PDB file of C-alpha atoms and ligand atoms in Angstrom:
ATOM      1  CA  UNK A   1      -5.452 -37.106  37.076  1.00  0.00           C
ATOM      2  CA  UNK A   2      -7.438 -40.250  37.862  1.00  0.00           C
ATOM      3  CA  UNK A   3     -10.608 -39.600  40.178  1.00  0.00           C
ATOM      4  CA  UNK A   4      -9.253 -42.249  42.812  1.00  0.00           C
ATOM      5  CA  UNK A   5      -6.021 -40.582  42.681  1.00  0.00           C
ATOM      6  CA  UNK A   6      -7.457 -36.979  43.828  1.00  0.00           C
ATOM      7  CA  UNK A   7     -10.196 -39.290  46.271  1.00  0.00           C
ATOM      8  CA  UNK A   8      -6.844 -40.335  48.158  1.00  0.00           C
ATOM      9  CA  UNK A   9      -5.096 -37.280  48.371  1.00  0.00           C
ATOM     10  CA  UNK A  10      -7.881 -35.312  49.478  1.00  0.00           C
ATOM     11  CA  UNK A  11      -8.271 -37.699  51.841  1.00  0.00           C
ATOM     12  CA  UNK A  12      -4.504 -37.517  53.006  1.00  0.00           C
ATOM     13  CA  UNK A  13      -4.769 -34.126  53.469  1.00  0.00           C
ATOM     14  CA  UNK A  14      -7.708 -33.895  54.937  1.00  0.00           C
ATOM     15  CA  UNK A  15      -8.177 -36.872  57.123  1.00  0.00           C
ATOM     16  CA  UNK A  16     -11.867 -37.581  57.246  1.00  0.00           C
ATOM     17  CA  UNK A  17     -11.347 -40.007  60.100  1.00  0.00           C
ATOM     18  CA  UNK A  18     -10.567 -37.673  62.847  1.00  0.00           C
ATOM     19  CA  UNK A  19     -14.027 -35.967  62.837  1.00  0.00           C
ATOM     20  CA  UNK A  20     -17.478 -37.364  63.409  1.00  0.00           C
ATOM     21  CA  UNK A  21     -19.519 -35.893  60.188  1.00  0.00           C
ATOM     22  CA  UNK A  22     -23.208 -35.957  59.550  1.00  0.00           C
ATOM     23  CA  UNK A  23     -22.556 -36.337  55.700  1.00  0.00           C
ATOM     24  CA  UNK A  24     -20.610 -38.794  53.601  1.00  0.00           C
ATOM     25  CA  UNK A  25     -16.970 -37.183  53.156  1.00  0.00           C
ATOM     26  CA  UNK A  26     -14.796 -37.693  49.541  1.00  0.00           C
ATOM     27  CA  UNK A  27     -17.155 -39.080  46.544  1.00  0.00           C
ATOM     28  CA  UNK A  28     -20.138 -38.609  46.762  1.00  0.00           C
ATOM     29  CA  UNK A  29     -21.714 -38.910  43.107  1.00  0.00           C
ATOM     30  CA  UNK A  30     -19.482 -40.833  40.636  1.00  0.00           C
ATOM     31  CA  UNK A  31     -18.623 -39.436  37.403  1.00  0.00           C
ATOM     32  CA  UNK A  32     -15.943 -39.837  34.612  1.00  0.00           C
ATOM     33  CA  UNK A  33     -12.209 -41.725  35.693  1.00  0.00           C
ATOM     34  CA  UNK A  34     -10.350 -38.908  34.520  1.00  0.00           C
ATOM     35  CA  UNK A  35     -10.046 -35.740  36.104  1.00  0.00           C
ATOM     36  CA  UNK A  36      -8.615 -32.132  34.272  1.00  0.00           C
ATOM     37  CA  UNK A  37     -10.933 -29.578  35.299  1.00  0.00           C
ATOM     38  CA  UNK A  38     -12.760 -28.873  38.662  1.00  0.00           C
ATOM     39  CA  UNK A  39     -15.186 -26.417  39.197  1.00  0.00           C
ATOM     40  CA  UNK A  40     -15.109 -25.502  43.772  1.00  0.00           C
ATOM     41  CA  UNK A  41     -18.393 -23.746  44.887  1.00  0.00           C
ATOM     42  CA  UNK A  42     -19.225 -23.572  48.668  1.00  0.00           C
ATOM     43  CA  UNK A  43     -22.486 -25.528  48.149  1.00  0.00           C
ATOM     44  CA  UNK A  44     -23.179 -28.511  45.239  1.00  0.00           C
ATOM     45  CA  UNK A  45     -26.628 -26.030  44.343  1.00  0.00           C
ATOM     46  CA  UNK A  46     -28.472 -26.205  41.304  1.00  0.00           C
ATOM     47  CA  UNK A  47     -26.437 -22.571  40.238  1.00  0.00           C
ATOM     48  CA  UNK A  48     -22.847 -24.229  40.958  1.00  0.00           C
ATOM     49  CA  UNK A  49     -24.243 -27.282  38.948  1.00  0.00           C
ATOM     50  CA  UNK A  50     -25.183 -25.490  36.453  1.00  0.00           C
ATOM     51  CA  UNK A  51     -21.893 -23.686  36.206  1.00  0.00           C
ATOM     52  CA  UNK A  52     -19.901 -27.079  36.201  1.00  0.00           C
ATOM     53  CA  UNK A  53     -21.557 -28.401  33.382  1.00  0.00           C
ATOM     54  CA  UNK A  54     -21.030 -25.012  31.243  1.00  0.00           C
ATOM     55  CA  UNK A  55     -18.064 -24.903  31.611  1.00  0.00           C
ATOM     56  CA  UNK A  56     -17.150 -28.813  31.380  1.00  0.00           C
ATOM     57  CA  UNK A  57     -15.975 -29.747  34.290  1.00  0.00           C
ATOM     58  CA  UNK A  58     -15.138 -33.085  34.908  1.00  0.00           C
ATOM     59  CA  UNK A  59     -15.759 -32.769  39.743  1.00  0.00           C
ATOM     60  CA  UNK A  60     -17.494 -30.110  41.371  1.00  0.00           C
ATOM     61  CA  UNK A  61     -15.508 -29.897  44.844  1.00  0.00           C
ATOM     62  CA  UNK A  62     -18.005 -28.346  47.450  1.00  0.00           C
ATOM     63  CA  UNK A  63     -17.776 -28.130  50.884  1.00  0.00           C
ATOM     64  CA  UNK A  64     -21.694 -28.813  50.898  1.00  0.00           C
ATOM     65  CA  UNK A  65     -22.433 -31.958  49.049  1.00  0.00           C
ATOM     66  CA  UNK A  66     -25.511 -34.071  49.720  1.00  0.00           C
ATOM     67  CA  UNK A  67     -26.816 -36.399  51.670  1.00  0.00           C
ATOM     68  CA  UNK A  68     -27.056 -34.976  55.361  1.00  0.00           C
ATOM     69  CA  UNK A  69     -27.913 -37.565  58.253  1.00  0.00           C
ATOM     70  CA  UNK A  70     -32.041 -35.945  58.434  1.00  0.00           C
ATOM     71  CA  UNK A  71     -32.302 -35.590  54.603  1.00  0.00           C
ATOM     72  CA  UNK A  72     -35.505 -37.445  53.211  1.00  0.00           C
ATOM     73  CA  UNK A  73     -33.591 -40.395  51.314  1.00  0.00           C
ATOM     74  CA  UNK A  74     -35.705 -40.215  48.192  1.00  0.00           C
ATOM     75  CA  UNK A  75     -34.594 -38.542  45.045  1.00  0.00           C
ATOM     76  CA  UNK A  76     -36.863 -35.956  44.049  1.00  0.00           C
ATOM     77  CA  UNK A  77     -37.340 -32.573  43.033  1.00  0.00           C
ATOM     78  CA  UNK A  78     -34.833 -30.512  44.010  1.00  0.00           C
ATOM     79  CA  UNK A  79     -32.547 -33.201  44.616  1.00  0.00           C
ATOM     80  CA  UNK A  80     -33.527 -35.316  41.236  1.00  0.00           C
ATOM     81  CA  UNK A  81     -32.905 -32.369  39.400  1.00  0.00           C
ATOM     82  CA  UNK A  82     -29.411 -31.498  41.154  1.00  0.00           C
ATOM     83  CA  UNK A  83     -27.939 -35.255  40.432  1.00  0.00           C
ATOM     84  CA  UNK A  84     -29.859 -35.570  37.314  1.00  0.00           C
ATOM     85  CA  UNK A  85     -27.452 -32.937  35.552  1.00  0.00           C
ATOM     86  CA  UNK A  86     -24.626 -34.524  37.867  1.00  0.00           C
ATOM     87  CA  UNK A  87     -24.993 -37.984  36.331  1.00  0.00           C
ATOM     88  CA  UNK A  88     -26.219 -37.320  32.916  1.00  0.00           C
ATOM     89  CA  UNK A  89     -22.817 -35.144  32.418  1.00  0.00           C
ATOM     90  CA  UNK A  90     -20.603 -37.596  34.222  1.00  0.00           C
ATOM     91  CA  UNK A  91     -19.544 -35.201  36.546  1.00  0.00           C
ATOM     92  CA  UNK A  92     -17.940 -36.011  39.644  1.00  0.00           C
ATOM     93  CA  UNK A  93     -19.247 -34.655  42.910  1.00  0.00           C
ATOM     94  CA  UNK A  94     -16.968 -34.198  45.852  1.00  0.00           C
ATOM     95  CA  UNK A  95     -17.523 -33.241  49.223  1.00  0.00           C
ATOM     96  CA  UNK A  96     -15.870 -32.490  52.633  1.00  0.00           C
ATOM     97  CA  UNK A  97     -17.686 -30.925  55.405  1.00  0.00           C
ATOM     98  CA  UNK A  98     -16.069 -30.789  58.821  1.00  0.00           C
ATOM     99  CA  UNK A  99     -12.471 -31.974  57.649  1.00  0.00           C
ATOM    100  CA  UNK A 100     -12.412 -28.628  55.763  1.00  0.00           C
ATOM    101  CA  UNK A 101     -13.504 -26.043  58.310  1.00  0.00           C
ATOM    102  CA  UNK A 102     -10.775 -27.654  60.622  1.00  0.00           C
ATOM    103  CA  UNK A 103      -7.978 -28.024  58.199  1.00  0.00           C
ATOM    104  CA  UNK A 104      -4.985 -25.862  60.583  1.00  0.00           C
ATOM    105  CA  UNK A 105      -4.070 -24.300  56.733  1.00  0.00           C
ATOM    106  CA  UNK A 106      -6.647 -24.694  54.050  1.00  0.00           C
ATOM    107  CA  UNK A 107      -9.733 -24.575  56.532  1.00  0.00           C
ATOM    108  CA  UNK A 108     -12.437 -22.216  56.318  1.00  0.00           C
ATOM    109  CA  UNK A 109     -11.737 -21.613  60.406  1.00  0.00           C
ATOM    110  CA  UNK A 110      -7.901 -21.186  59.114  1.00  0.00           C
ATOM    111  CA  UNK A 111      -8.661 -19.104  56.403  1.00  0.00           C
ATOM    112  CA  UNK A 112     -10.923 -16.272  58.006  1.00  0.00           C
ATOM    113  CA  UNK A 113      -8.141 -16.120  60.741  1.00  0.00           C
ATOM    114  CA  UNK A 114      -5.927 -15.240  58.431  1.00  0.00           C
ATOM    115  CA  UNK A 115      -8.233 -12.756  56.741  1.00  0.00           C
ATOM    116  CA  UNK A 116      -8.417 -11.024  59.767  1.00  0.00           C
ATOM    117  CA  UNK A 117      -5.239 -10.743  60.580  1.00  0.00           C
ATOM    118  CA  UNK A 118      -5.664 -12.553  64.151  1.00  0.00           C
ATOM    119  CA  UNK A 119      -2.595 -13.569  66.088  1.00  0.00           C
ATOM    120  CA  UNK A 120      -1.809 -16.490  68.434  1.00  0.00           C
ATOM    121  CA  UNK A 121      -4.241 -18.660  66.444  1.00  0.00           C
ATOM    122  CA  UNK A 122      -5.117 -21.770  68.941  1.00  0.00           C
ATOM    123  CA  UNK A 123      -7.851 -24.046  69.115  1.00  0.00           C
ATOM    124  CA  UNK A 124     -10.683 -22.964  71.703  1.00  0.00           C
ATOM    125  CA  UNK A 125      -9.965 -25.861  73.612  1.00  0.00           C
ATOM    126  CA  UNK A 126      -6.831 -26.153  74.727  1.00  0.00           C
ATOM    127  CA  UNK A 127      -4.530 -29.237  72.440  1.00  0.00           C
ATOM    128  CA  UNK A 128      -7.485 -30.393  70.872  1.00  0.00           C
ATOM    129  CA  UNK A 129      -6.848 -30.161  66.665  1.00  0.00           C
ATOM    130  CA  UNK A 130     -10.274 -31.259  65.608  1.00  0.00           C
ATOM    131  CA  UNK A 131     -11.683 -28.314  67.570  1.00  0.00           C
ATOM    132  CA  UNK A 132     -14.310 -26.283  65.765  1.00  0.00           C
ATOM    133  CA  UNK A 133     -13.870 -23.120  67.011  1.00  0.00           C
ATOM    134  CA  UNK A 134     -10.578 -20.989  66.885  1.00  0.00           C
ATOM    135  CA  UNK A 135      -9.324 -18.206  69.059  1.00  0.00           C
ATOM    136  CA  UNK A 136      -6.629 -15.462  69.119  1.00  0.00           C
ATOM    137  CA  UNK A 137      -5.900 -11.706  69.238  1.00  0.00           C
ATOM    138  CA  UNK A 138      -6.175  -8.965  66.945  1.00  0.00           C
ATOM    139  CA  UNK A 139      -3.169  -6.996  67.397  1.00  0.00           C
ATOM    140  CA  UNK A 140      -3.864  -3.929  67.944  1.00  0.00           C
ATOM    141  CA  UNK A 141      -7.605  -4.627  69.055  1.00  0.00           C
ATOM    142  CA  UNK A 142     -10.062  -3.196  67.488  1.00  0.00           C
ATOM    143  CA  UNK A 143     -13.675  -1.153  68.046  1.00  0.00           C
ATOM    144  CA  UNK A 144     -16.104  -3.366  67.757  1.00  0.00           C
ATOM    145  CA  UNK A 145     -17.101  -0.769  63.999  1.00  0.00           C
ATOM    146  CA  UNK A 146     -13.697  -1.695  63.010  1.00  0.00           C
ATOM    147  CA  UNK A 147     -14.245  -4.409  63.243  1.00  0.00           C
ATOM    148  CA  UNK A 148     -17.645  -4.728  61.334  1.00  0.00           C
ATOM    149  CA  UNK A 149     -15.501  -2.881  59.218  1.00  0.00           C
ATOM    150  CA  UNK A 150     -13.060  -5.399  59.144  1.00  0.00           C
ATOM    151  CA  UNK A 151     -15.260  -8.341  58.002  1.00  0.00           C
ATOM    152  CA  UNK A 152     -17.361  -6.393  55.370  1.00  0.00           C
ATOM    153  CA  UNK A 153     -13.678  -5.670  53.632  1.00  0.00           C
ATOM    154  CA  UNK A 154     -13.079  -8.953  53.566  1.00  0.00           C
ATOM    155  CA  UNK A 155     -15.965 -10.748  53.128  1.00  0.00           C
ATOM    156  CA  UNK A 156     -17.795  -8.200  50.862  1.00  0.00           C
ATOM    157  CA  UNK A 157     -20.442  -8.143  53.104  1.00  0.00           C
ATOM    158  CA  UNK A 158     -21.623  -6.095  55.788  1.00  0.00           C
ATOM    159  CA  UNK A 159     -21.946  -8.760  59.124  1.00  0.00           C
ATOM    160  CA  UNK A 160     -24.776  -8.009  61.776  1.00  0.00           C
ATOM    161  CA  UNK A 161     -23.432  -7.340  65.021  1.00  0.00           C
ATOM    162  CA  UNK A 162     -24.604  -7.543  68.356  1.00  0.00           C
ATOM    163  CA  UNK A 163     -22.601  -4.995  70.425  1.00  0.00           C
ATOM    164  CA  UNK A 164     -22.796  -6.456  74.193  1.00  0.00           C
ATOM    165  CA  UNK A 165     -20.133  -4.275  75.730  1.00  0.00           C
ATOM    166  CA  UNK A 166     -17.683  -0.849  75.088  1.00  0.00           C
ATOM    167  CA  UNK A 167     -14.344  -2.311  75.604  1.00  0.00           C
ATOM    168  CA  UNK A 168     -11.635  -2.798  72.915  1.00  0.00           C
ATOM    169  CA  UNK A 169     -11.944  -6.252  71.284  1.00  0.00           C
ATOM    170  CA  UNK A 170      -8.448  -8.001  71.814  1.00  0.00           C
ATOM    171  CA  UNK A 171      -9.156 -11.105  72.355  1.00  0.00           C
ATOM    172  CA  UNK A 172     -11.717 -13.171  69.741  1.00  0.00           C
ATOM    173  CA  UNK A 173     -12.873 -16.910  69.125  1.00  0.00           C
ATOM    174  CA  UNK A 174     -14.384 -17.868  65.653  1.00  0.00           C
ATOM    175  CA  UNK A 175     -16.211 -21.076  63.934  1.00  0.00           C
ATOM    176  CA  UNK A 176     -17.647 -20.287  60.150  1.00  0.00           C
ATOM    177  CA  UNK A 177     -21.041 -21.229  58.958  1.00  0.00           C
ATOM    178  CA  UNK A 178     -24.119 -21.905  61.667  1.00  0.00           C
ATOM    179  CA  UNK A 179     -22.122 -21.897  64.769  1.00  0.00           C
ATOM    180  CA  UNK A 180     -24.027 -19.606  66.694  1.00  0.00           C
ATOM    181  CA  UNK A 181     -24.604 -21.726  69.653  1.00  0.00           C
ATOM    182  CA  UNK A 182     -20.712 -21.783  70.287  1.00  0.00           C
ATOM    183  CA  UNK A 183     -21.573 -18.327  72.062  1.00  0.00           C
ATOM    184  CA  UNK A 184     -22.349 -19.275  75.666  1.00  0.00           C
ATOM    185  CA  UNK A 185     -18.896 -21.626  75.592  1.00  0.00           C
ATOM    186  CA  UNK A 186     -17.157 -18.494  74.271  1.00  0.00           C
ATOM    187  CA  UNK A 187     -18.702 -16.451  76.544  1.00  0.00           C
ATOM    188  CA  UNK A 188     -17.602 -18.235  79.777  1.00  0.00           C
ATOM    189  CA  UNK A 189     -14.215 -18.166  79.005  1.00  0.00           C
ATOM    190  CA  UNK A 190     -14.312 -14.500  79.155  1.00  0.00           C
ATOM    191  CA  UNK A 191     -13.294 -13.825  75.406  1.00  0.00           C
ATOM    192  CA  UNK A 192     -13.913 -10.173  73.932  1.00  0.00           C
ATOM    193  CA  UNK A 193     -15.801 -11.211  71.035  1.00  0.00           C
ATOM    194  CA  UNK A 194     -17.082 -13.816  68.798  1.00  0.00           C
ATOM    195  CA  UNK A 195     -17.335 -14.549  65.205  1.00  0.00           C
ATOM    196  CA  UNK A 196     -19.836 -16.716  63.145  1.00  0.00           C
ATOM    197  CA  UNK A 197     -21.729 -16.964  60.526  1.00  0.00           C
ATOM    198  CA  UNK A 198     -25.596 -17.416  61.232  1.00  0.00           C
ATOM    199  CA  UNK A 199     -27.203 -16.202  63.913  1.00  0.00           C
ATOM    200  CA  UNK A 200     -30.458 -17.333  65.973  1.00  0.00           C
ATOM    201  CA  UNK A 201     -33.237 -15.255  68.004  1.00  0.00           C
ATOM    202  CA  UNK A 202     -31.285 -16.583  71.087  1.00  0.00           C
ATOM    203  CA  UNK A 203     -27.714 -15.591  70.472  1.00  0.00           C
ATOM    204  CA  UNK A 204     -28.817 -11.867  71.067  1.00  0.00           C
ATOM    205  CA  UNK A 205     -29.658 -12.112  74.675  1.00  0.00           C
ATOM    206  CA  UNK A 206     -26.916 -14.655  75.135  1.00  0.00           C
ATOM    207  CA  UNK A 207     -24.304 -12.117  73.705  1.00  0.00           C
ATOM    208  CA  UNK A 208     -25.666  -9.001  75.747  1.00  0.00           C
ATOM    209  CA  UNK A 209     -26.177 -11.074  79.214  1.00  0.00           C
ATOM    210  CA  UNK A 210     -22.628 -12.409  78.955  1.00  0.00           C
ATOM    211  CA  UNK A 211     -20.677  -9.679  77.115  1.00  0.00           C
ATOM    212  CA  UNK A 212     -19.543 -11.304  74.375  1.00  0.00           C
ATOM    213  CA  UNK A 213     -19.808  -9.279  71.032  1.00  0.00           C
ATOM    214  CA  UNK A 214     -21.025 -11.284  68.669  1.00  0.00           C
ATOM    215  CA  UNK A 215     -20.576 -10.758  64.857  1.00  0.00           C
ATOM    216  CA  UNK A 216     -23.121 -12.747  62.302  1.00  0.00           C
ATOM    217  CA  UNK A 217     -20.793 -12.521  59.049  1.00  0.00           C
ATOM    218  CA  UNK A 218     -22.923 -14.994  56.923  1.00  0.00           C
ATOM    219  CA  UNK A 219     -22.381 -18.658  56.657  1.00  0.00           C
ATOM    220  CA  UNK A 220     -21.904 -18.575  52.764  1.00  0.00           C
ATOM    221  CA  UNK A 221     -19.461 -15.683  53.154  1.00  0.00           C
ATOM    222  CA  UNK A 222     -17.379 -17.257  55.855  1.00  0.00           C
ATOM    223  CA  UNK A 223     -17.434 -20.433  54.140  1.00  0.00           C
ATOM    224  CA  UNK A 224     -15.652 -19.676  51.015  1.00  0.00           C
ATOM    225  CA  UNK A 225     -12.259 -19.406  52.227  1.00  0.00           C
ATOM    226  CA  UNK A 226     -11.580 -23.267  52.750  1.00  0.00           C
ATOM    227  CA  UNK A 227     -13.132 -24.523  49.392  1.00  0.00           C
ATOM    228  CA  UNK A 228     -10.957 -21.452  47.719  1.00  0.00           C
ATOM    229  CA  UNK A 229      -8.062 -22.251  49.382  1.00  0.00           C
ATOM    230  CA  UNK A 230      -8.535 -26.005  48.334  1.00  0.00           C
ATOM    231  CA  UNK A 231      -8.971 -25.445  44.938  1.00  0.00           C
ATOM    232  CA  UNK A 232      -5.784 -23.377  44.708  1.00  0.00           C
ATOM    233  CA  UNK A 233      -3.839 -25.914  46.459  1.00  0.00           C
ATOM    234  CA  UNK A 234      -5.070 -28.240  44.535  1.00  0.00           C
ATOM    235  CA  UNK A 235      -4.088 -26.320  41.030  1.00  0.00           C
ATOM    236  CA  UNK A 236      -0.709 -25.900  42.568  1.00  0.00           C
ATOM    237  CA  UNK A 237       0.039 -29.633  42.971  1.00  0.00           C
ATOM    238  CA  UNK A 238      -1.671 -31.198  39.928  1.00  0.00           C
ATOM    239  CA  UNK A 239      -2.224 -30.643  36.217  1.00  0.00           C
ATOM    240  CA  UNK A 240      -5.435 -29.541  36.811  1.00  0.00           C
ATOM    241  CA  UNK A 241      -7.594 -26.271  35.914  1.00  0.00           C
ATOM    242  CA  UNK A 242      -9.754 -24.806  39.086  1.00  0.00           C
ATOM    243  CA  UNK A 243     -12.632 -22.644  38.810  1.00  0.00           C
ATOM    244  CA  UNK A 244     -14.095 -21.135  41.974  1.00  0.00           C
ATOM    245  CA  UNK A 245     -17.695 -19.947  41.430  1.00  0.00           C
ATOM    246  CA  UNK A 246     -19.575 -18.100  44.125  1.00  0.00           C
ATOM    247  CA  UNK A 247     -23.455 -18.276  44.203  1.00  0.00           C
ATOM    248  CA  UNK A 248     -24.582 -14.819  45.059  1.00  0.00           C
ATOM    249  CA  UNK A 249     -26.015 -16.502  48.660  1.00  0.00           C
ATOM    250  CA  UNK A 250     -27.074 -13.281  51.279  1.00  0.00           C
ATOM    251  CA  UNK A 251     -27.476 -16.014  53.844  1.00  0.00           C
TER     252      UNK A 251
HETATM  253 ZN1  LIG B   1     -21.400 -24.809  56.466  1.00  0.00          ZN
END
């Protein structure tokens, strides 16, 4: 397919405009017209760069591109090197951020919901669809070690958790990647538990003085589910070949 043709349904699907982003969403580096195979990582790093151009790929679809609002604007080391293999093998780099953690299907947000198995998915704040943060209930609820148990089955990873009361977790909010800070809104509404995937000196006492469990899963880890998802979708609608390749990221 052409390049501009994937640009605009991408964008179609997932409607860039509703969200204010701190990086450019859609193309980001331009590379060949035509478009047959697409390598998805989570992050456009040097290892799922590398990957692309072994194995030929004409994009790399990331959720993690370049160009953040505070990134130096040079192009140098780490980041010459990165577009360097980019340009010089006409690959294609593609990128959406926020659009894809809120995306009520594909989204990394949707996606670890699912995962778990939650019920009653709804936006933390009530009738807003470009919230960040989910919530719902796990059905039956769980101990908060099942529930570490839980997310290291499905996330092949063990999460750290911060255990801030005994009760049965029932009710849970969740936001993927470095959403830490989401705690002390999650907290006040009284919600058994919540789910991220980085976590800060600060979110401990904030868990145990408002008793919310909180559950660090990893950023990477929480974050594949929405670039996965895309890529599948994406195989389903178009002649296209998808690769998903996971750089081994502990963070
Ligand atoms: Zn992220």
């Amino acid at each position: 397919m052409q390049t501009n043709e994937l640009i605009s349904y991408l964008d179609g699907l997932l409607k860039p405009w509703l969200v204010k982003d701190y990086a450019p969403n859609g193309l980001q580096v331009e590379g060949k017209s035509d478009i047959r195979t697409i390598v998805t990582a989570v992050t456009a790093d040097q290892y799922a760069v590398d990957r692309a151009v072994e194995l030929g790929a004409d994009c790399l679809l990331v959720h993690h591109g370049y160009f953040w609002k505070s990134e130096p604007a040079v192009i140098t080391g780490m980041k010459q090197r990165r577009l360097k293999a980019l340009l010089s093998n006409d690959i294609n780099l593609i990128g959406y951020h926020l659009p894809l953690d809120i995306h009520p299907k594909l989204g990394n947000n949707a996606q670890l919901g699912q995962m778990l198995g939650i019920n009653n998915i709804r936006p933390l704040e009530a009738g807003n669809d470009t919230c960040l943060v989910l919530r719902g209930e796990l059905e039956p609820s769980l101990s908060g070690d099942a529930l570490t148990k839980l997310l290291e089955q499905q996330l092949g990873r063990s999460p750290l958790h911060i255990a801030a009361h005994s009760r049965p977790i029932k009710t849970v909010a969740w936001c993927t990647g470095g959403a830490q800070d989401y705690l002390d809104q999650v907290a006040a509404m009284g919600i058994d538990a919540f789910i991220s995937g980085e976590v800060s000196e600060r979110t401990y006492h904030s868990a145990v003085e408002q008793g919310t469990d909180y559950f660090s899963a990893g950023h990477h880890a929480t974050e594949r589910g929405g670039i996965k998802a895309l890529g599948e979708h994406l195989a389903s609608q178009f002649d296209v070949s998808v690769t998903f390749v996971d750089t081994p990221n502990p963070v």
